[in-house]
Amino acid sequence: AQSVAQPEDQVNVAEGNPLTVKCTYSVSGNPYLFWYVQYPNRGLQFLLKYITGDNLVKGSYGFEAEFNKSQTSFHLKKPSALVSDSALYFCAVRDWDGGSQGNLIFGKGTKLSVKP
Amino acid sequence: DTGVSQDPRHKITKRGQNVTFRCDPISEHNRLYWYRQTLGQGPEFLTYFQNEAQLEKSRLLSDRFSAERPKGSFSTLEIQRTEQGDSAMYLCAGVRVPGNTIYFGEGSWLTVV
């Protein structure tokens, strides 16, 4: 079965420092990987995706993610964190094995806190 | 703006009452998903539609839950005889197949008291 894991419940970063939010995946076949961000009491906003091609994927708001097949990881990164980046971040993989034809399977989420 | 609208944004209901949520995706979203998210968890798949056809239902979708997507446009999710355990945020999402990016609405918060 497809799954993703976000090993950190919370990540704390000082404003201006680089940030990394970790994600590992387990899939059969080629992974379709996504990052979403959720602000309090809001829906999920799409940040970026990896389907195929370059392992470094650039997304919205200055975020990027690196796909690493050997380590089965898809970590989210940003060179310089902003206080406004503070939110809940979800890694997800599309499930092509089940009957839902590409439903997203989410990790538990990582709360990012950026302090001034 | 993802183009996916959900209504109402918040609903407080008494246990045992019925509630209905509505989702309006953009016309290009030929596939529509419903998810449920509880506090501290990621969203969990409930069901999905390909145009007007409901093709898959999660085991999370008990017989008190029903979803429709008449004419392949808007969708409704009804919960009958609500229970406190139904308190959650219900998210709707759309994608234009064969595209890969699933876009979410703002969600509908349900509180059952």
PDB file of C-alpha atoms in Angstrom:
ATOM      1  CA  ALA A   1       0.000   0.000   0.000  1.00  0.00           C
ATOM      2  CA  GLN A   2       1.085   3.535  -0.703  1.00  0.00           C
ATOM      3  CA  SER A   3       2.040   5.690   2.263  1.00  0.00           C
ATOM      4  CA  VAL A   4       3.952   8.769   3.303  1.00  0.00           C
ATOM      5  CA  ALA A   5       5.575   9.576   6.603  1.00  0.00           C
ATOM      6  CA  GLN A   6       6.395  12.925   8.097  1.00  0.00           C
ATOM      7  CA  PRO A   7       8.721  12.115  10.985  1.00  0.00           C
ATOM      8  CA  GLU A   8       8.530  15.525  12.665  1.00  0.00           C
ATOM      9  CA  ASP A   9       5.372  16.815  14.279  1.00  0.00           C
ATOM     10  CA  GLN A  10       6.872  20.286  14.540  1.00  0.00           C
ATOM     11  CA  VAL A  11       9.795  22.184  13.071  1.00  0.00           C
ATOM     12  CA  ASN A  12      11.024  25.423  14.612  1.00  0.00           C
ATOM     13  CA  VAL A  13      13.113  27.841  12.596  1.00  0.00           C
ATOM     14  CA  ALA A  14      14.336  31.383  13.046  1.00  0.00           C
ATOM     15  CA  GLU A  15      13.295  33.884  10.403  1.00  0.00           C
ATOM     16  CA  GLY A  16      15.903  34.168   7.687  1.00  0.00           C
ATOM     17  CA  ASN A  17      17.294  30.682   8.291  1.00  0.00           C
ATOM     18  CA  PRO A  18      16.831  27.811   5.853  1.00  0.00           C
ATOM     19  CA  LEU A  19      14.062  25.362   6.588  1.00  0.00           C
ATOM     20  CA  THR A  20      13.522  21.688   5.801  1.00  0.00           C
ATOM     21  CA  VAL A  21      10.351  19.691   6.342  1.00  0.00           C
ATOM     22  CA  LYS A  22      10.921  15.978   5.890  1.00  0.00           C
ATOM     23  CA  CYS A  23       8.845  13.416   4.049  1.00  0.00           C
ATOM     24  CA  THR A  24       9.507   9.799   3.145  1.00  0.00           C
ATOM     25  CA  TYR A  25       7.309   7.654   0.984  1.00  0.00           C
ATOM     26  CA  SER A  26       6.520   4.041   0.256  1.00  0.00           C
ATOM     27  CA  VAL A  27       4.962   3.227  -3.097  1.00  0.00           C
ATOM     28  CA  SER A  28       4.856   0.510  -5.667  1.00  0.00           C
ATOM     29  CA  GLY A  29       5.782   1.915  -9.016  1.00  0.00           C
ATOM     30  CA  ASN A  30       6.664   5.509  -9.779  1.00  0.00           C
ATOM     31  CA  PRO A  31       5.689   8.003  -7.091  1.00  0.00           C
ATOM     32  CA  TYR A  32       3.569  11.062  -7.744  1.00  0.00           C
ATOM     33  CA  LEU A  33       4.471  13.301  -4.788  1.00  0.00           C
ATOM     34  CA  PHE A  34       2.939  16.534  -3.558  1.00  0.00           C
ATOM     35  CA  TRP A  35       3.305  19.181  -0.874  1.00  0.00           C
ATOM     36  CA  TYR A  36       0.393  21.190   0.436  1.00  0.00           C
ATOM     37  CA  VAL A  37       0.233  23.945   3.052  1.00  0.00           C
ATOM     38  CA  GLN A  38      -2.672  24.608   5.406  1.00  0.00           C
ATOM     39  CA  TYR A  39      -3.201  27.806   7.360  1.00  0.00           C
ATOM     40  CA  PRO A  40      -5.482  27.785  10.418  1.00  0.00           C
ATOM     41  CA  ASN A  41      -9.114  27.038   9.589  1.00  0.00           C
ATOM     42  CA  ARG A  42      -8.356  26.993   5.875  1.00  0.00           C
ATOM     43  CA  GLY A  43      -8.256  24.385   3.155  1.00  0.00           C
ATOM     44  CA  LEU A  44      -5.100  22.971   1.601  1.00  0.00           C
ATOM     45  CA  GLN A  45      -3.063  25.021  -0.830  1.00  0.00           C
ATOM     46  CA  PHE A  46      -0.955  23.263  -3.436  1.00  0.00           C
ATOM     47  CA  LEU A  47       2.752  24.097  -3.222  1.00  0.00           C
ATOM     48  CA  LEU A  48       4.544  21.795  -5.638  1.00  0.00           C
ATOM     49  CA  LYS A  49       4.643  18.307  -7.124  1.00  0.00           C
ATOM     50  CA  TYR A  50       7.055  15.746  -8.492  1.00  0.00           C
ATOM     51  CA  ILE A  51       5.836  13.538 -11.299  1.00  0.00           C
ATOM     52  CA  THR A  52       8.933  12.943 -13.388  1.00  0.00           C
ATOM     53  CA  GLY A  53      12.028  14.765 -14.592  1.00  0.00           C
ATOM     54  CA  ASP A  54      14.376  16.986 -12.583  1.00  0.00           C
ATOM     55  CA  ASN A  55      14.748  15.846  -8.990  1.00  0.00           C
ATOM     56  CA  LEU A  56      14.656  19.433  -7.726  1.00  0.00           C
ATOM     57  CA  VAL A  57      11.178  20.822  -8.009  1.00  0.00           C
ATOM     58  CA  LYS A  58      10.390  24.497  -7.517  1.00  0.00           C
ATOM     59  CA  GLY A  59       7.011  25.628  -6.271  1.00  0.00           C
ATOM     60  CA  SER A  60       5.041  28.517  -4.879  1.00  0.00           C
ATOM     61  CA  TYR A  61       6.246  31.089  -2.328  1.00  0.00           C
ATOM     62  CA  GLY A  62       9.915  30.217  -2.809  1.00  0.00           C
ATOM     63  CA  PHE A  63       9.566  26.601  -1.721  1.00  0.00           C
ATOM     64  CA  GLU A  64      11.334  23.723  -3.413  1.00  0.00           C
ATOM     65  CA  ALA A  65      11.575  20.005  -2.836  1.00  0.00           C
ATOM     66  CA  GLU A  66      14.142  17.394  -3.691  1.00  0.00           C
ATOM     67  CA  PHE A  67      13.096  13.967  -4.858  1.00  0.00           C
ATOM     68  CA  ASN A  68      15.547  11.271  -3.778  1.00  0.00           C
ATOM     69  CA  LYS A  69      14.691   7.855  -5.117  1.00  0.00           C
ATOM     70  CA  SER A  70      17.392   5.945  -3.260  1.00  0.00           C
ATOM     71  CA  GLN A  71      16.323   7.384   0.078  1.00  0.00           C
ATOM     72  CA  THR A  72      12.608   7.410  -0.853  1.00  0.00           C
ATOM     73  CA  SER A  73      12.402  10.990   0.357  1.00  0.00           C
ATOM     74  CA  PHE A  74      10.785  14.196  -0.836  1.00  0.00           C
ATOM     75  CA  HIS A  75      11.881  16.890   1.606  1.00  0.00           C
ATOM     76  CA  LEU A  76      10.465  20.397   1.384  1.00  0.00           C
ATOM     77  CA  LYS A  77      12.967  23.243   1.602  1.00  0.00           C
ATOM     78  CA  LYS A  78      13.219  26.997   1.565  1.00  0.00           C
ATOM     79  CA  PRO A  79      16.479  28.967   1.677  1.00  0.00           C
ATOM     80  CA  SER A  80      15.201  31.754   3.918  1.00  0.00           C
ATOM     81  CA  ALA A  81      12.150  31.285   6.152  1.00  0.00           C
ATOM     82  CA  LEU A  82       9.536  33.960   6.746  1.00  0.00           C
ATOM     83  CA  VAL A  83       7.254  34.325   9.754  1.00  0.00           C
ATOM     84  CA  SER A  84       4.357  34.076   7.320  1.00  0.00           C
ATOM     85  CA  ASP A  85       5.507  30.550   6.379  1.00  0.00           C
ATOM     86  CA  SER A  86       4.266  29.357   9.766  1.00  0.00           C
ATOM     87  CA  ALA A  87       1.571  26.806   8.975  1.00  0.00           C
ATOM     88  CA  LEU A  88       0.837  23.089   8.731  1.00  0.00           C
ATOM     89  CA  TYR A  89       2.562  21.265   5.873  1.00  0.00           C
ATOM     90  CA  PHE A  90       1.378  18.021   4.348  1.00  0.00           C
ATOM     91  CA  CYS A  91       3.222  15.618   2.108  1.00  0.00           C
ATOM     92  CA  ALA A  92       1.055  13.398  -0.071  1.00  0.00           C
ATOM     93  CA  VAL A  93       1.310  10.672  -2.673  1.00  0.00           C
ATOM     94  CA  ARG A  94      -1.239   9.729  -5.290  1.00  0.00           C
ATOM     95  CA  ASP A  95      -2.557   6.226  -4.847  1.00  0.00           C
ATOM     96  CA  TRP A  96      -2.800   4.484  -8.174  1.00  0.00           C
ATOM     97  CA  ASP A  97      -3.113   1.000  -6.702  1.00  0.00           C
ATOM     98  CA  GLY A  98      -6.428   1.381  -4.962  1.00  0.00           C
ATOM     99  CA  GLY A  99      -9.803   1.778  -6.566  1.00  0.00           C
ATOM    100  CA  SER A 100      -9.850   5.541  -6.249  1.00  0.00           C
ATOM    101  CA  GLN A 101      -7.811   6.161  -9.380  1.00  0.00           C
ATOM    102  CA  GLY A 102      -5.310   8.601  -7.981  1.00  0.00           C
ATOM    103  CA  ASN A 103      -6.677   9.637  -4.615  1.00  0.00           C
ATOM    104  CA  LEU A 104      -4.164  11.476  -2.411  1.00  0.00           C
ATOM    105  CA  ILE A 105      -2.749   9.754   0.655  1.00  0.00           C
ATOM    106  CA  PHE A 106      -1.480  12.262   3.188  1.00  0.00           C
ATOM    107  CA  GLY A 107       1.064  12.242   5.958  1.00  0.00           C
ATOM    108  CA  LYS A 108       0.049  13.445   9.410  1.00  0.00           C
ATOM    109  CA  GLY A 109       1.426  16.885   8.782  1.00  0.00           C
ATOM    110  CA  THR A 110       4.280  18.949  10.188  1.00  0.00           C
ATOM    111  CA  LYS A 111       3.689  22.201  11.980  1.00  0.00           C
ATOM    112  CA  LEU A 112       6.237  24.782  10.936  1.00  0.00           C
ATOM    113  CA  SER A 113       6.867  27.634  13.336  1.00  0.00           C
ATOM    114  CA  VAL A 114       9.060  30.507  12.195  1.00  0.00           C
ATOM    115  CA  LYS A 115      10.094  32.930  14.930  1.00  0.00           C
ATOM    116  CA  PRO A 116      11.168  36.508  14.273  1.00  0.00           C
TER     117      PRO A 116
ATOM    118  CA  ASP B   1      -7.996  30.860  -5.697  1.00  0.00           C
ATOM    119  CA  THR B   2      -8.369  27.148  -6.486  1.00  0.00           C
ATOM    120  CA  GLY B   3     -11.791  27.553  -8.047  1.00  0.00           C
ATOM    121  CA  VAL B   4     -13.339  25.121  -5.562  1.00  0.00           C
ATOM    122  CA  SER B   5     -16.009  26.663  -3.338  1.00  0.00           C
ATOM    123  CA  GLN B   6     -17.549  25.026  -0.320  1.00  0.00           C
ATOM    124  CA  ASP B   7     -20.625  25.977   1.676  1.00  0.00           C
ATOM    125  CA  PRO B   8     -21.223  26.409   4.531  1.00  0.00           C
ATOM    126  CA  ARG B   9     -17.804  27.089   5.963  1.00  0.00           C
ATOM    127  CA  HIS B  10     -18.953  26.304   9.471  1.00  0.00           C
ATOM    128  CA  LYS B  11     -21.877  24.284  10.770  1.00  0.00           C
ATOM    129  CA  ILE B  12     -22.841  23.543  14.361  1.00  0.00           C
ATOM    130  CA  THR B  13     -25.541  20.950  14.739  1.00  0.00           C
ATOM    131  CA  LYS B  14     -27.112  18.884  17.456  1.00  0.00           C
ATOM    132  CA  ARG B  15     -26.482  15.181  17.566  1.00  0.00           C
ATOM    133  CA  GLY B  16     -29.026  13.309  15.524  1.00  0.00           C
ATOM    134  CA  GLN B  17     -29.661  16.100  13.033  1.00  0.00           C
ATOM    135  CA  ASN B  18     -28.914  15.858   9.326  1.00  0.00           C
ATOM    136  CA  VAL B  19     -26.442  18.173   7.636  1.00  0.00           C
ATOM    137  CA  THR B  20     -25.564  18.803   4.010  1.00  0.00           C
ATOM    138  CA  PHE B  21     -22.412  20.328   2.557  1.00  0.00           C
ATOM    139  CA  ARG B  22     -22.072  21.647  -0.942  1.00  0.00           C
ATOM    140  CA  CYS B  23     -19.024  21.827  -3.196  1.00  0.00           C
ATOM    141  CA  ASP B  24     -18.766  23.837  -6.406  1.00  0.00           C
ATOM    142  CA  PRO B  25     -15.672  23.022  -8.447  1.00  0.00           C
ATOM    143  CA  ILE B  26     -14.748  24.740 -11.677  1.00  0.00           C
ATOM    144  CA  SER B  27     -16.265  23.249 -14.816  1.00  0.00           C
ATOM    145  CA  GLU B  28     -12.933  21.714 -15.882  1.00  0.00           C
ATOM    146  CA  HIS B  29     -12.793  19.491 -12.779  1.00  0.00           C
ATOM    147  CA  ASN B  30     -14.145  16.267 -14.190  1.00  0.00           C
ATOM    148  CA  ARG B  31     -13.045  14.391 -11.076  1.00  0.00           C
ATOM    149  CA  LEU B  32     -14.160  15.447  -7.612  1.00  0.00           C
ATOM    150  CA  TYR B  33     -13.032  14.108  -4.243  1.00  0.00           C
ATOM    151  CA  TRP B  34     -14.355  14.400  -0.702  1.00  0.00           C
ATOM    152  CA  TYR B  35     -11.994  14.121   2.257  1.00  0.00           C
ATOM    153  CA  ARG B  36     -12.406  14.342   6.013  1.00  0.00           C
ATOM    154  CA  GLN B  37      -9.831  15.903   8.294  1.00  0.00           C
ATOM    155  CA  THR B  38      -9.848  15.689  12.078  1.00  0.00           C
ATOM    156  CA  LEU B  39      -7.633  17.729  14.380  1.00  0.00           C
ATOM    157  CA  GLY B  40      -3.998  16.726  14.230  1.00  0.00           C
ATOM    158  CA  GLN B  41      -4.455  14.441  11.240  1.00  0.00           C
ATOM    159  CA  GLY B  42      -4.025  14.639   7.528  1.00  0.00           C
ATOM    160  CA  PRO B  43      -7.077  14.503   5.274  1.00  0.00           C
ATOM    161  CA  GLU B  44      -8.575  11.052   4.689  1.00  0.00           C
ATOM    162  CA  PHE B  45     -10.291   9.998   1.507  1.00  0.00           C
ATOM    163  CA  LEU B  46     -14.061   9.509   1.635  1.00  0.00           C
ATOM    164  CA  THR B  47     -15.301   9.198  -1.927  1.00  0.00           C
ATOM    165  CA  TYR B  48     -14.809  10.432  -5.458  1.00  0.00           C
ATOM    166  CA  PHE B  49     -16.757  11.141  -8.631  1.00  0.00           C
ATOM    167  CA  GLN B  50     -15.755  10.930 -12.236  1.00  0.00           C
ATOM    168  CA  ASN B  51     -18.178  13.409 -13.765  1.00  0.00           C
ATOM    169  CA  GLU B  52     -21.531  12.377 -12.258  1.00  0.00           C
ATOM    170  CA  ALA B  53     -20.572   8.791 -11.425  1.00  0.00           C
ATOM    171  CA  GLN B  54     -19.559   7.922  -7.878  1.00  0.00           C
ATOM    172  CA  LEU B  55     -16.828   5.365  -8.445  1.00  0.00           C
ATOM    173  CA  GLU B  56     -15.306   4.654  -5.051  1.00  0.00           C
ATOM    174  CA  LYS B  57     -16.275   4.937  -1.414  1.00  0.00           C
ATOM    175  CA  SER B  58     -13.947   4.582   1.537  1.00  0.00           C
ATOM    176  CA  ARG B  59     -14.820   2.320   4.430  1.00  0.00           C
ATOM    177  CA  LEU B  60     -14.912   5.575   6.432  1.00  0.00           C
ATOM    178  CA  LEU B  61     -18.105   6.442   4.599  1.00  0.00           C
ATOM    179  CA  SER B  62     -20.738   4.764   6.734  1.00  0.00           C
ATOM    180  CA  ASP B  63     -24.300   4.298   5.518  1.00  0.00           C
ATOM    181  CA  ARG B  64     -25.203   7.574   7.246  1.00  0.00           C
ATOM    182  CA  PHE B  65     -23.146   9.396   4.635  1.00  0.00           C
ATOM    183  CA  SER B  66     -24.294   9.973   1.090  1.00  0.00           C
ATOM    184  CA  ALA B  67     -22.765  11.990  -1.685  1.00  0.00           C
ATOM    185  CA  GLU B  68     -24.093  13.062  -5.046  1.00  0.00           C
ATOM    186  CA  ARG B  69     -22.860  14.933  -8.063  1.00  0.00           C
ATOM    187  CA  PRO B  70     -25.845  15.457 -10.353  1.00  0.00           C
ATOM    188  CA  LYS B  71     -24.937  16.453 -13.883  1.00  0.00           C
ATOM    189  CA  GLY B  72     -21.260  16.290 -13.005  1.00  0.00           C
ATOM    190  CA  SER B  73     -21.173  19.833 -11.691  1.00  0.00           C
ATOM    191  CA  PHE B  74     -21.610  20.660  -7.992  1.00  0.00           C
ATOM    192  CA  SER B  75     -21.557  17.949  -5.360  1.00  0.00           C
ATOM    193  CA  THR B  76     -23.276  17.472  -2.024  1.00  0.00           C
ATOM    194  CA  LEU B  77     -22.260  15.442   0.992  1.00  0.00           C
ATOM    195  CA  GLU B  78     -25.051  14.621   3.416  1.00  0.00           C
ATOM    196  CA  ILE B  79     -24.606  13.199   6.876  1.00  0.00           C
ATOM    197  CA  GLN B  80     -27.714  11.756   8.479  1.00  0.00           C
ATOM    198  CA  ARG B  81     -28.233  11.303  12.206  1.00  0.00           C
ATOM    199  CA  THR B  82     -24.997  13.066  13.043  1.00  0.00           C
ATOM    200  CA  GLU B  83     -22.803  11.781  15.849  1.00  0.00           C
ATOM    201  CA  GLN B  84     -20.132  13.598  17.829  1.00  0.00           C
ATOM    202  CA  GLY B  85     -17.511  11.557  16.051  1.00  0.00           C
ATOM    203  CA  ASP B  86     -18.542  13.216  12.790  1.00  0.00           C
ATOM    204  CA  SER B  87     -17.073  16.514  14.003  1.00  0.00           C
ATOM    205  CA  ALA B  88     -14.348  17.312  11.499  1.00  0.00           C
ATOM    206  CA  MET B  89     -13.516  19.435   8.503  1.00  0.00           C
ATOM    207  CA  TYR B  90     -14.926  18.133   5.241  1.00  0.00           C
ATOM    208  CA  LEU B  91     -12.818  19.013   2.246  1.00  0.00           C
ATOM    209  CA  CYS B  92     -13.782  18.928  -1.374  1.00  0.00           C
ATOM    210  CA  ALA B  93     -11.174  18.788  -4.120  1.00  0.00           C
ATOM    211  CA  GLY B  94     -11.179  18.789  -7.899  1.00  0.00           C
ATOM    212  CA  VAL B  95      -8.839  17.779 -10.685  1.00  0.00           C
ATOM    213  CA  ARG B  96      -9.028  17.919 -14.440  1.00  0.00           C
ATOM    214  CA  VAL B  97      -8.066  14.440 -15.561  1.00  0.00           C
ATOM    215  CA  PRO B  98      -5.566  13.645 -17.012  1.00  0.00           C
ATOM    216  CA  GLY B  99      -3.964  16.395 -14.946  1.00  0.00           C
ATOM    217  CA  ASN B 100      -2.220  15.547 -11.700  1.00  0.00           C
ATOM    218  CA  THR B 101      -2.785  18.477  -9.392  1.00  0.00           C
ATOM    219  CA  ILE B 102      -5.734  18.167  -7.030  1.00  0.00           C
ATOM    220  CA  TYR B 103      -7.076  21.522  -5.865  1.00  0.00           C
ATOM    221  CA  PHE B 104      -8.882  21.871  -2.564  1.00  0.00           C
ATOM    222  CA  GLY B 105     -11.662  24.096  -1.371  1.00  0.00           C
ATOM    223  CA  GLU B 106     -11.567  25.954   1.939  1.00  0.00           C
ATOM    224  CA  GLY B 107     -13.394  23.172   3.728  1.00  0.00           C
ATOM    225  CA  SER B 108     -16.564  22.938   5.781  1.00  0.00           C
ATOM    226  CA  TRP B 109     -16.148  22.647   9.533  1.00  0.00           C
ATOM    227  CA  LEU B 110     -18.742  20.489  11.274  1.00  0.00           C
ATOM    228  CA  THR B 111     -19.227  20.560  15.020  1.00  0.00           C
ATOM    229  CA  VAL B 112     -21.744  18.129  16.481  1.00  0.00           C
ATOM    230  CA  VAL B 113     -22.874  19.019  19.997  1.00  0.00           C
TER     231      VAL B 113
END
